[in-house]
PDB file of C-alpha atoms in Angstrom:
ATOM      1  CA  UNK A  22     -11.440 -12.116  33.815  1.00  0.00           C
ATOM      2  CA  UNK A  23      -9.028  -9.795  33.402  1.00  0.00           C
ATOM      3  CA  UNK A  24      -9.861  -6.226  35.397  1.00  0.00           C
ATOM      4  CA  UNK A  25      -7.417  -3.914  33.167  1.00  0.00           C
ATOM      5  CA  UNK A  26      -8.367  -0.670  31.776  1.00  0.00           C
ATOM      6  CA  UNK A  27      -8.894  -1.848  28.051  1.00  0.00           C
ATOM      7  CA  UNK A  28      -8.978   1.110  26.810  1.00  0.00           C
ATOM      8  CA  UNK A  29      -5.811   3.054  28.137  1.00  0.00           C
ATOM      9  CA  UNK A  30      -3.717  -0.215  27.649  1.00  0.00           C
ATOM     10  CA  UNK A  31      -4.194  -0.439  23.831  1.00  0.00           C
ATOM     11  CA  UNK A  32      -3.158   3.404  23.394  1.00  0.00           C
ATOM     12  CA  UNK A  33       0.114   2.950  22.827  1.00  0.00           C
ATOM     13  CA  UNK A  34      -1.081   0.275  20.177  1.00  0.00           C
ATOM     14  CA  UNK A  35      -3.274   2.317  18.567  1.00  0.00           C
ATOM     15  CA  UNK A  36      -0.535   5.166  18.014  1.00  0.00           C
ATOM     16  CA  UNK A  37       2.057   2.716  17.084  1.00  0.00           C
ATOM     17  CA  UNK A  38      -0.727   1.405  14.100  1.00  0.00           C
ATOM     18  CA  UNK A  39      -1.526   5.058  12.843  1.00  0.00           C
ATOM     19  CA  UNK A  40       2.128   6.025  13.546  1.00  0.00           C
ATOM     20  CA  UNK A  41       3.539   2.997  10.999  1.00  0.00           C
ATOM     21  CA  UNK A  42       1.028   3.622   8.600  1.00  0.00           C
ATOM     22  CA  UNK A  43       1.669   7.077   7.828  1.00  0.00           C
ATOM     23  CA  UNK A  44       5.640   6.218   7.916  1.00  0.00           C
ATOM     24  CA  UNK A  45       5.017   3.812   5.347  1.00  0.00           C
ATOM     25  CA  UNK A  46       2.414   5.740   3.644  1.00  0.00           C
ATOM     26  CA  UNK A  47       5.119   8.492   3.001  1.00  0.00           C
ATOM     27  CA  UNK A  48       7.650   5.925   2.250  1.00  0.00           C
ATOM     28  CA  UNK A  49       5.319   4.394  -0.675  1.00  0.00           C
ATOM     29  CA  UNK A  50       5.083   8.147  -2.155  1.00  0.00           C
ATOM     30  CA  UNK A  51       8.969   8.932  -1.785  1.00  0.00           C
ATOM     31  CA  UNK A  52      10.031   5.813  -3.509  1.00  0.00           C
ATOM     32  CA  UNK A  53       7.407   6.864  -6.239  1.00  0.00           C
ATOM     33  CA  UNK A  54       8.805   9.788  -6.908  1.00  0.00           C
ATOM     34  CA  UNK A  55      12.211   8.880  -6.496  1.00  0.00           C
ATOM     35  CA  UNK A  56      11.901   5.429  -8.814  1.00  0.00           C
ATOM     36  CA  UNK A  57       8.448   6.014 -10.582  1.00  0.00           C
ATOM     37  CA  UNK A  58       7.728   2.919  -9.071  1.00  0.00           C
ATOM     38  CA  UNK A  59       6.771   2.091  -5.590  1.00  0.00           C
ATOM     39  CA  UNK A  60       6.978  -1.667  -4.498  1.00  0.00           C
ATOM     40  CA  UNK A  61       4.609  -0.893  -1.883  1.00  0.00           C
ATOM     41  CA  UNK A  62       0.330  -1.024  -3.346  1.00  0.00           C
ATOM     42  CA  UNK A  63      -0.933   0.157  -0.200  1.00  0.00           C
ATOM     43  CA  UNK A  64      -0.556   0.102   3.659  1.00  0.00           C
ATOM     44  CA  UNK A  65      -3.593  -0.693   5.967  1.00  0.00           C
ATOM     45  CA  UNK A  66      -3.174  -1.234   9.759  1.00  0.00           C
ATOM     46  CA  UNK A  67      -5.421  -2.432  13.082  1.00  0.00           C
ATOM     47  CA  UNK A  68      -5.486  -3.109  16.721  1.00  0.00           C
ATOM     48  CA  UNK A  69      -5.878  -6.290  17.705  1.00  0.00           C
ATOM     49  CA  UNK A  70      -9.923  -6.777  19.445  1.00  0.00           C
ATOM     50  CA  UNK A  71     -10.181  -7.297  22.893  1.00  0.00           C
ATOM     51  CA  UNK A  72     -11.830 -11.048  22.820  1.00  0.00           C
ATOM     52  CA  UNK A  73      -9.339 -11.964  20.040  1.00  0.00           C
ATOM     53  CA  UNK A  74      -6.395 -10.817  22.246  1.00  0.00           C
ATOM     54  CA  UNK A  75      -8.270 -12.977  25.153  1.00  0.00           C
ATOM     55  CA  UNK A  76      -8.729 -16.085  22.635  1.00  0.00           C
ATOM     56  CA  UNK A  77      -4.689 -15.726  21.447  1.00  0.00           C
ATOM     57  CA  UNK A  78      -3.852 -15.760  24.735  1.00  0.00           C
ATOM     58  CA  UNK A  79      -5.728 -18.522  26.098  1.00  0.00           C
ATOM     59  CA  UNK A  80      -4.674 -20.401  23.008  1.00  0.00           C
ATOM     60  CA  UNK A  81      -0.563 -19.811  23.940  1.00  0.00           C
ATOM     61  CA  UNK A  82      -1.096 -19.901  27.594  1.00  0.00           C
ATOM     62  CA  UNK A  83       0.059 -16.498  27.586  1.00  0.00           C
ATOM     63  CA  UNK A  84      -0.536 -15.012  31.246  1.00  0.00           C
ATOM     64  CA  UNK A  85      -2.579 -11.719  31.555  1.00  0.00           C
ATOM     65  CA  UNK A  86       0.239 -10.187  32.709  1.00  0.00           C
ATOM     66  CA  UNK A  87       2.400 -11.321  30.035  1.00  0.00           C
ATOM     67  CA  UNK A  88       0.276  -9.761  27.333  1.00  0.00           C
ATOM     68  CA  UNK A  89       2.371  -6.891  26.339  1.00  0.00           C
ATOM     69  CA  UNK A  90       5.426  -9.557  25.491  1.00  0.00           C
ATOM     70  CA  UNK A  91       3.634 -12.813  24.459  1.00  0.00           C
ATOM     71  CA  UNK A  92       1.318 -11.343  22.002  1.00  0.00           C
ATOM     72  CA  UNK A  93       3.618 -10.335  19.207  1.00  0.00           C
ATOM     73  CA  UNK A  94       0.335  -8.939  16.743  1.00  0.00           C
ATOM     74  CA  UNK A  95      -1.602  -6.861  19.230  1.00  0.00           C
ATOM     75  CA  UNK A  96      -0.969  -3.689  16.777  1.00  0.00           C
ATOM     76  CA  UNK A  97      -0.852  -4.637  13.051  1.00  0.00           C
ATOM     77  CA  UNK A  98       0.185  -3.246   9.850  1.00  0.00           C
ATOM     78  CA  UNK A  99      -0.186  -5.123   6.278  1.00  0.00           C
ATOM     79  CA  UNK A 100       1.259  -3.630   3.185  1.00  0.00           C
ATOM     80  CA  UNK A 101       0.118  -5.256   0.197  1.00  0.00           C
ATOM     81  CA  UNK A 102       2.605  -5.396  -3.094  1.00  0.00           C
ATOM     82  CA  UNK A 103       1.710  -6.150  -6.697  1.00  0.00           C
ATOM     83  CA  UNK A 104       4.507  -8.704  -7.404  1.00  0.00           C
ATOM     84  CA  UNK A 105       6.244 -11.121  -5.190  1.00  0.00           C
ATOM     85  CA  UNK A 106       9.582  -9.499  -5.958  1.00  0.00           C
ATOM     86  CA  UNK A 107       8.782  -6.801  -4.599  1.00  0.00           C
ATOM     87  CA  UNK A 108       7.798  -8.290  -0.979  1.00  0.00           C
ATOM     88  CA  UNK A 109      11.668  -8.956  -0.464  1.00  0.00           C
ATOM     89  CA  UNK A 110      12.623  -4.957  -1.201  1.00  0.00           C
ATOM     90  CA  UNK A 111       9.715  -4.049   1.070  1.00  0.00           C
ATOM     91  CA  UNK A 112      11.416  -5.716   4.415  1.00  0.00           C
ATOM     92  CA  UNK A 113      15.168  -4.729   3.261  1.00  0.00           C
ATOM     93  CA  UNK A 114      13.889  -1.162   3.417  1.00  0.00           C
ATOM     94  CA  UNK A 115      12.148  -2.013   6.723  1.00  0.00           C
ATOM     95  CA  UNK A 116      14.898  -3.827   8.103  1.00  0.00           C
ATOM     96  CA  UNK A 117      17.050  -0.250   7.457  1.00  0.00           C
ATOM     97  CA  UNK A 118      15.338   1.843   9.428  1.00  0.00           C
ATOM     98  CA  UNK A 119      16.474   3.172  12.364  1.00  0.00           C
ATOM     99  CA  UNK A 120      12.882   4.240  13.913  1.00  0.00           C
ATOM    100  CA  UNK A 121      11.944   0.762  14.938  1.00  0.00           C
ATOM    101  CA  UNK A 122      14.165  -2.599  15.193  1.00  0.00           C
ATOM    102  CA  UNK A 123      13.321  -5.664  13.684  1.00  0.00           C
ATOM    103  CA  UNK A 124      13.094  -8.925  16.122  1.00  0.00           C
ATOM    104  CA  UNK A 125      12.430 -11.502  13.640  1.00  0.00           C
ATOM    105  CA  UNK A 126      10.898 -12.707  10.674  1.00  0.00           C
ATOM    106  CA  UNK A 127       8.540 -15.290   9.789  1.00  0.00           C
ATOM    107  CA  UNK A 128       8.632 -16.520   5.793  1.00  0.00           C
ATOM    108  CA  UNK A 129       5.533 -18.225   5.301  1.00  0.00           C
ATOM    109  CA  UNK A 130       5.924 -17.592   1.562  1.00  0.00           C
ATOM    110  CA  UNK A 131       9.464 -19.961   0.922  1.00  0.00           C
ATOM    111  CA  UNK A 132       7.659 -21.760   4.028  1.00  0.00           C
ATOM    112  CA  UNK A 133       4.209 -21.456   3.503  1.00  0.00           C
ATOM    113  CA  UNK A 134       1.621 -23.482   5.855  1.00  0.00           C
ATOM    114  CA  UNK A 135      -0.274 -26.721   5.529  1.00  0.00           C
ATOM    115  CA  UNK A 136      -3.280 -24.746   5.333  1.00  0.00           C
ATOM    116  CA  UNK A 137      -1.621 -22.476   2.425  1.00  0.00           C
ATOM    117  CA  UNK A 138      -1.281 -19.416   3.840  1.00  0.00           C
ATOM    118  CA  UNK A 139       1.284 -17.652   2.242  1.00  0.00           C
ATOM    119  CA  UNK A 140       2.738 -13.808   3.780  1.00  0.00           C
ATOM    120  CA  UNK A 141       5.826 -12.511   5.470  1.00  0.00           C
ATOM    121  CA  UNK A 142       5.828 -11.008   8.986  1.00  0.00           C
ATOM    122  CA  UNK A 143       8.331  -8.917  10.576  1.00  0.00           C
ATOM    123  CA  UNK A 144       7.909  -8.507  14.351  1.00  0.00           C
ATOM    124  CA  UNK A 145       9.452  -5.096  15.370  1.00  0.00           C
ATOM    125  CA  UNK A 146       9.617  -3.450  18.404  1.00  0.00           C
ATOM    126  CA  UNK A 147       8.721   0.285  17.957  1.00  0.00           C
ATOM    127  CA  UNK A 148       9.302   3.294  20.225  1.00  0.00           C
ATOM    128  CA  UNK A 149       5.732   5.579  20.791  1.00  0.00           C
ATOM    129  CA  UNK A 150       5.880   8.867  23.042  1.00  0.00           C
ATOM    130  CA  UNK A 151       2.831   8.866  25.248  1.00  0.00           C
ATOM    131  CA  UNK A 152       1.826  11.555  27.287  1.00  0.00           C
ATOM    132  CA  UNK A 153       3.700   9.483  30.491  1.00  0.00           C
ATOM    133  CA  UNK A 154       6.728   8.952  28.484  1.00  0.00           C
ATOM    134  CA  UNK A 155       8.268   6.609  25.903  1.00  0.00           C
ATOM    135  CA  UNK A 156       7.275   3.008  25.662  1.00  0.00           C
ATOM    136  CA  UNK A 157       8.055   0.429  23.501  1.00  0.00           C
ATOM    137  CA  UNK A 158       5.611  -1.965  21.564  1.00  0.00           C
ATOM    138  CA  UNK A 159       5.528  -4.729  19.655  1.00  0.00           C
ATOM    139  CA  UNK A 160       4.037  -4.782  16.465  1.00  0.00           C
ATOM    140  CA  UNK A 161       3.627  -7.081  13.803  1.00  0.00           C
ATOM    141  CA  UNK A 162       4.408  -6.243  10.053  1.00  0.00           C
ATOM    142  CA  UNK A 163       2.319  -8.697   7.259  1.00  0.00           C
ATOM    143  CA  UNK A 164       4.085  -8.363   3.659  1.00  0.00           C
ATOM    144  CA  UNK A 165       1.724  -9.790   1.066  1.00  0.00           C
ATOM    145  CA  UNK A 166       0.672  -9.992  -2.367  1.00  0.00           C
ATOM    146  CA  UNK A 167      -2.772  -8.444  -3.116  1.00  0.00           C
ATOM    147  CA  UNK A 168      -3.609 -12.384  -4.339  1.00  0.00           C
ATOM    148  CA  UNK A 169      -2.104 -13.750  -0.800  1.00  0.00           C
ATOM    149  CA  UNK A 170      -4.342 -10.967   1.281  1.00  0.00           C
ATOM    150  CA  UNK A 171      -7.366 -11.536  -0.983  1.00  0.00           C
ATOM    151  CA  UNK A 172      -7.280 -15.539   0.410  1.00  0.00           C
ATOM    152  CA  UNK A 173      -6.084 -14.863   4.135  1.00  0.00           C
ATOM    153  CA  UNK A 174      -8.833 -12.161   4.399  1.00  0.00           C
ATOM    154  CA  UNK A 175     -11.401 -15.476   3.335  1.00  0.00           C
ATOM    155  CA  UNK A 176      -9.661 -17.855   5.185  1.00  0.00           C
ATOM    156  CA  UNK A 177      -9.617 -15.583   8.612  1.00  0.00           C
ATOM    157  CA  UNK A 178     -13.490 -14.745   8.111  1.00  0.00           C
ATOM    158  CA  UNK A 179     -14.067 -18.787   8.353  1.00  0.00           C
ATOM    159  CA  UNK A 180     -12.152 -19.462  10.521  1.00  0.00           C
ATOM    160  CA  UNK A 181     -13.870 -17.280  12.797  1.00  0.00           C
ATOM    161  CA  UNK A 182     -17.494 -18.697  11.593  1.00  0.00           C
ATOM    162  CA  UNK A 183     -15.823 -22.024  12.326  1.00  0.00           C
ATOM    163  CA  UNK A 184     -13.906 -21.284  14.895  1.00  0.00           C
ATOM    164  CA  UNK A 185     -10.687 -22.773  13.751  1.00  0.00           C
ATOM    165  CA  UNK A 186     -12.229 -26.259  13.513  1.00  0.00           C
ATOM    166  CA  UNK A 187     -13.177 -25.591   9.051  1.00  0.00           C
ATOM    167  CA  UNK A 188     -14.845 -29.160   7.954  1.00  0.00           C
ATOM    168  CA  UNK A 189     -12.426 -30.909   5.613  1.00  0.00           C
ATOM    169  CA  UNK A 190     -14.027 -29.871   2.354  1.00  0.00           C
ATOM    170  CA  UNK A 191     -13.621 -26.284   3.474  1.00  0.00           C
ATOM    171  CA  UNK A 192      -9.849 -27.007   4.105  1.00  0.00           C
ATOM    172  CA  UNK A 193      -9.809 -28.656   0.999  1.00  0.00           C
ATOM    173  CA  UNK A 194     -11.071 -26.251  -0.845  1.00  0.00           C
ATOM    174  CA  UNK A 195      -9.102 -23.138   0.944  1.00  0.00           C
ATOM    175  CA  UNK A 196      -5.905 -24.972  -0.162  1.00  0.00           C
ATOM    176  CA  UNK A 197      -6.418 -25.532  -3.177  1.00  0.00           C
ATOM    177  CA  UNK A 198      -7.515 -21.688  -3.730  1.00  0.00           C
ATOM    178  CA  UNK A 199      -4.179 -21.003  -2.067  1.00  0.00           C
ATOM    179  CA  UNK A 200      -2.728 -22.897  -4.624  1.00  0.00           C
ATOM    180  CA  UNK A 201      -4.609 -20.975  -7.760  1.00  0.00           C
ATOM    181  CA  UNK A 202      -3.156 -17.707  -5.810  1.00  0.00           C
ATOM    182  CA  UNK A 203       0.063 -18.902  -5.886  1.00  0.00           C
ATOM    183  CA  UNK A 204       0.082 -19.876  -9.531  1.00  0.00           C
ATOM    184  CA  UNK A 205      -1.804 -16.298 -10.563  1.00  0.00           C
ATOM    185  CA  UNK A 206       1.290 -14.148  -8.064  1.00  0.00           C
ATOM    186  CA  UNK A 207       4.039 -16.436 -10.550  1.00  0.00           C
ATOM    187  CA  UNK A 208       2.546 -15.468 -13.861  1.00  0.00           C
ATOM    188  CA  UNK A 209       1.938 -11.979 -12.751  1.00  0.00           C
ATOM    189  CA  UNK A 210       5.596 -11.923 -12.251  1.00  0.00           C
ATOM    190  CA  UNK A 211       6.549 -13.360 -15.508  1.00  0.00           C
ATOM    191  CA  UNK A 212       4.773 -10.848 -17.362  1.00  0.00           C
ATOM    192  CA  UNK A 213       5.931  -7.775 -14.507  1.00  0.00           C
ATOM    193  CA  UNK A 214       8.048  -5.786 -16.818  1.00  0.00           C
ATOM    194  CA  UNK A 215       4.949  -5.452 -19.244  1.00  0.00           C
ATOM    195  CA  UNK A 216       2.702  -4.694 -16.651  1.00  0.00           C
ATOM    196  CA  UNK A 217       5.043  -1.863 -15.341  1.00  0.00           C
ATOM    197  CA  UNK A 218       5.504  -0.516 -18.498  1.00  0.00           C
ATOM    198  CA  UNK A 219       1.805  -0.220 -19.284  1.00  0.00           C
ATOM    199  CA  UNK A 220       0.712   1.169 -15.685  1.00  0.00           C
ATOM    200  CA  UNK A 221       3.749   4.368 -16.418  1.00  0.00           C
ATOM    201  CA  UNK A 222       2.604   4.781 -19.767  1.00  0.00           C
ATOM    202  CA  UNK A 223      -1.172   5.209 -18.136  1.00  0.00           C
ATOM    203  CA  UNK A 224       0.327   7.840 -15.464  1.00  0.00           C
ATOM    204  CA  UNK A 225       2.542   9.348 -18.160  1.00  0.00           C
ATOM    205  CA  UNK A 226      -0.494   9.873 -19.983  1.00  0.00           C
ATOM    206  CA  UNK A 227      -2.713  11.139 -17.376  1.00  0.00           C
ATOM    207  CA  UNK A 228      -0.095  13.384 -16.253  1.00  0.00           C
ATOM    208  CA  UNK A 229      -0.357  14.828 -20.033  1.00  0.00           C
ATOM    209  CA  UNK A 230      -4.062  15.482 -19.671  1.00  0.00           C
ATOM    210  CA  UNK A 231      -4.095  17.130 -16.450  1.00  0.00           C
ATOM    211  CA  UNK A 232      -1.034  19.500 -17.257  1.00  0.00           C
ATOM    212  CA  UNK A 233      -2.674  20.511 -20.555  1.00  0.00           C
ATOM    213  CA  UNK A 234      -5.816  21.337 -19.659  1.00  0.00           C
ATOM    214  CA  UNK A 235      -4.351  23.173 -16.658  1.00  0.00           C
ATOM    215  CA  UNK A 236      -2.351  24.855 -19.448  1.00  0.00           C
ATOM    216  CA  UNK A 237      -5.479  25.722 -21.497  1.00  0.00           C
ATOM    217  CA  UNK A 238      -6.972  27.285 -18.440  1.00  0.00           C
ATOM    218  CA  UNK A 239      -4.048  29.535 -17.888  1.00  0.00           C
ATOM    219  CA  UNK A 240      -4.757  30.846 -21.138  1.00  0.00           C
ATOM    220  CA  UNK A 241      -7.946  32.287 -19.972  1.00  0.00           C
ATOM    221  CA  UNK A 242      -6.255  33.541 -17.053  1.00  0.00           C
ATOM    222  CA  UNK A 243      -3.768  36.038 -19.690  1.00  0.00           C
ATOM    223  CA  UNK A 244      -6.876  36.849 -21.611  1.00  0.00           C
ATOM    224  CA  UNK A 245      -5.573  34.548 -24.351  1.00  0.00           C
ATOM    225  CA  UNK A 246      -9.561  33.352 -25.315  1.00  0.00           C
ATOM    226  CA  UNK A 247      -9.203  32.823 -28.530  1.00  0.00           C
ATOM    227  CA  UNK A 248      -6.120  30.845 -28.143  1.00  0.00           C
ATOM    228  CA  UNK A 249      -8.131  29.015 -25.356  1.00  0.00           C
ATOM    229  CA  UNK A 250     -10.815  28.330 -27.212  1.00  0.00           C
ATOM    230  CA  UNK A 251      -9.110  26.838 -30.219  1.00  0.00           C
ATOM    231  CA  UNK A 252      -7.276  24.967 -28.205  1.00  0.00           C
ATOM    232  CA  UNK A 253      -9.834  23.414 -26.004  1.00  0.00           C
ATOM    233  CA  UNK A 254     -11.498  22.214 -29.504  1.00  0.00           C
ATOM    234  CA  UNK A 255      -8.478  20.947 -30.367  1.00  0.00           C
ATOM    235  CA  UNK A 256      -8.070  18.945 -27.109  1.00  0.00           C
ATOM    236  CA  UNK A 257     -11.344  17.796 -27.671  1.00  0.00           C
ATOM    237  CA  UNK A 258     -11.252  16.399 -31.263  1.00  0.00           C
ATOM    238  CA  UNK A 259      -7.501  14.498 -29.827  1.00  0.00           C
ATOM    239  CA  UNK A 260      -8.941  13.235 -26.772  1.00  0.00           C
ATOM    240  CA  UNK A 261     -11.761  11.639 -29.037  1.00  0.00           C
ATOM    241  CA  UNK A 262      -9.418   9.962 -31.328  1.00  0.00           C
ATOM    242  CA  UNK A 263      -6.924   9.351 -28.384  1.00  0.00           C
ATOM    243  CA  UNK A 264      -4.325  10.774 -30.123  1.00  0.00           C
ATOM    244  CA  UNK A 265      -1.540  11.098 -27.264  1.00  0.00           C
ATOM    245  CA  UNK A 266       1.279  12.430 -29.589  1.00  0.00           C
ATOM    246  CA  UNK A 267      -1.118  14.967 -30.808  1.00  0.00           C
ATOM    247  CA  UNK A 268      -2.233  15.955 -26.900  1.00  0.00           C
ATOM    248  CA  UNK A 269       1.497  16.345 -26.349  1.00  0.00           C
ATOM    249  CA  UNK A 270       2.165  18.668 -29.326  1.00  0.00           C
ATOM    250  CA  UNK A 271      -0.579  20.523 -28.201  1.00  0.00           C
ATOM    251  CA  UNK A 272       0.449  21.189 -24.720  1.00  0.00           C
ATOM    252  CA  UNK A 273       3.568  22.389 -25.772  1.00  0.00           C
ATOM    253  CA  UNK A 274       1.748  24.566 -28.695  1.00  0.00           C
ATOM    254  CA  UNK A 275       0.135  26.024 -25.076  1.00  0.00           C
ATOM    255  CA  UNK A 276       3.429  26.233 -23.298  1.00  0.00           C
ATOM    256  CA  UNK A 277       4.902  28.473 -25.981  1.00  0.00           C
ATOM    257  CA  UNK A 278       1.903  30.480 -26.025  1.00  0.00           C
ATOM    258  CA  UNK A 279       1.768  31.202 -22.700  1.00  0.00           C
ATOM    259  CA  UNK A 280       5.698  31.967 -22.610  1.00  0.00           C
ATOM    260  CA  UNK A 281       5.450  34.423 -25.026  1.00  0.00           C
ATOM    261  CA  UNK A 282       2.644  36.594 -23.675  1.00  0.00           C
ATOM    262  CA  UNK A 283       4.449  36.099 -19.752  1.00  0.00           C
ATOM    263  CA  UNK A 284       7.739  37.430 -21.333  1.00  0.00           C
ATOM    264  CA  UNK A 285       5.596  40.445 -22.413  1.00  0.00           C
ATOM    265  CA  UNK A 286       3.323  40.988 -18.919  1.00  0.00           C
ATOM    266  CA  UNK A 287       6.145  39.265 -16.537  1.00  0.00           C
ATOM    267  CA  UNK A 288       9.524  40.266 -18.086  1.00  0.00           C
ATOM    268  CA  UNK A 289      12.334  37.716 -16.954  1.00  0.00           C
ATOM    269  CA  UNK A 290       9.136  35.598 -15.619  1.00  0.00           C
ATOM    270  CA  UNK A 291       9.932  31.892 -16.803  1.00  0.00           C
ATOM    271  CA  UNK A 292       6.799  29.291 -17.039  1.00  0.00           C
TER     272      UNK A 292
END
């Protein structure tokens, strides 16, 4: 058995994991704001366990001194994506960054295993300051649909219960699963442009809601309560009927209102 510090040796790892998460985190919410669409869902990351490390390694006849080169997925990161498409944007931006370089890439999706698995891993190498110094990890990077994560995350659960020996029916089964994921991530894609159009409608709407009743608020704060008031029963009776071209007429009823009485208190003051 190996006589290693565990704990100090999977530092680095564990910065590298919260490290790429945030980075990727951020890059979800810039390409938001920048596109109104971001083709990353979300981003979750681990370090691989200690005994699974020990199993991978036994099962490579990778060397205990080796470890740091001949285990590729000691620190993980998955982002998950709503449509397939978007998988292949997600490691072009990854593949232009200049904080971490990209060794190579698996495509289990165009290539996708006997047992159906279907995802796309980067392995990168990626630079972490530690307290002694830079040093440089690997890390692997799973793209996936939320479909293709929703079936590894079953299939790695039984293979563990099993451990990796599934009776056939269970492989049977699994695949053919994999195979009802597959068909769900193409007809999700078919229909994407709907679905894209709906979700921005939603957040256009909910953007509406929360800016007017902000707006109705600010009313109180210019000691506008009868205007407040009026309008807070009008935002009522709308929201009822869900009358979203009404709610918008409104806010901008409140907008004016609040203009007016700033250009009095705040001369020059725009809202």
């Amino acid at each position: 058995m190996d006589s290693r510090d565990w704990g100090t040796f999977l530092l680095p790892y564990d910065q590298a994991v919260e490290e790429l998460k945030v980075k990727f985190k951020t890059m979800r919410s810039e390409l938001k704001k920048r596109e109104e669409y971001a083709p990353i869902e979300f981003v979750t990351g681990r370090v691989k366990k200690i005994s699974s490390i020990l199993d991978k390694a036994k099962r490579l006849n990778v060397s205990m001194d080796d470890l740091e080169t001949g285990i590729e997925d000691i620190a993980g990161i998955r982002i998950m994506c709503q449509f397939m498409e978007d998988i292949r944007r997600v490691a072009e931006y990854i593949r232009m960054r200049k904080d971490l370089k990209v060794l190579f890439e698996k495509d289990y999706i165009t290539n996708y295993k006997e047992s159906g698995y279907r995802s796309f891993h980067m392995i990168v190498e990626y630079p972490v300051q530690t307290a002694l110094g830079q040093k440089i990890v690997l890390a692997e990077i799973q793209i996936r649909t939320l479909a293709m994560n929703f079936w590894a995350t079953i299939e790695h659960s039984l293979n563990y219960k099993y451990r990796e020996s599934l009776p056939d029916e269970m492989r049977r089964r699994l695949k053919k699963a994999a195979e009802a994921a597959a068909v769900l991530d193409n007809e999700m894609s078919s229909i994407r442009q709907e679905i894209l159009i709906a979700q921005k409608s939603f957040e256009d709407d909910s953007n509406v809601i929360t800016l007017l009743l902000a707006a109705i608020h600010k009313l109180y704060f210019y000691h506008l309560v009868s205007e407040a008031i009026e309008a807070q029963r009008q935002f009522n009776v709308l929201w009822e009927e869900r009358d979203m071209e009404g709610l918008k007429d409104l806010l901008t009823t409140v907008k004016n209102q609040i203009k007016a009485v700033k250009k009095v208190k705040e001369p020059g003051d725009e809202l």
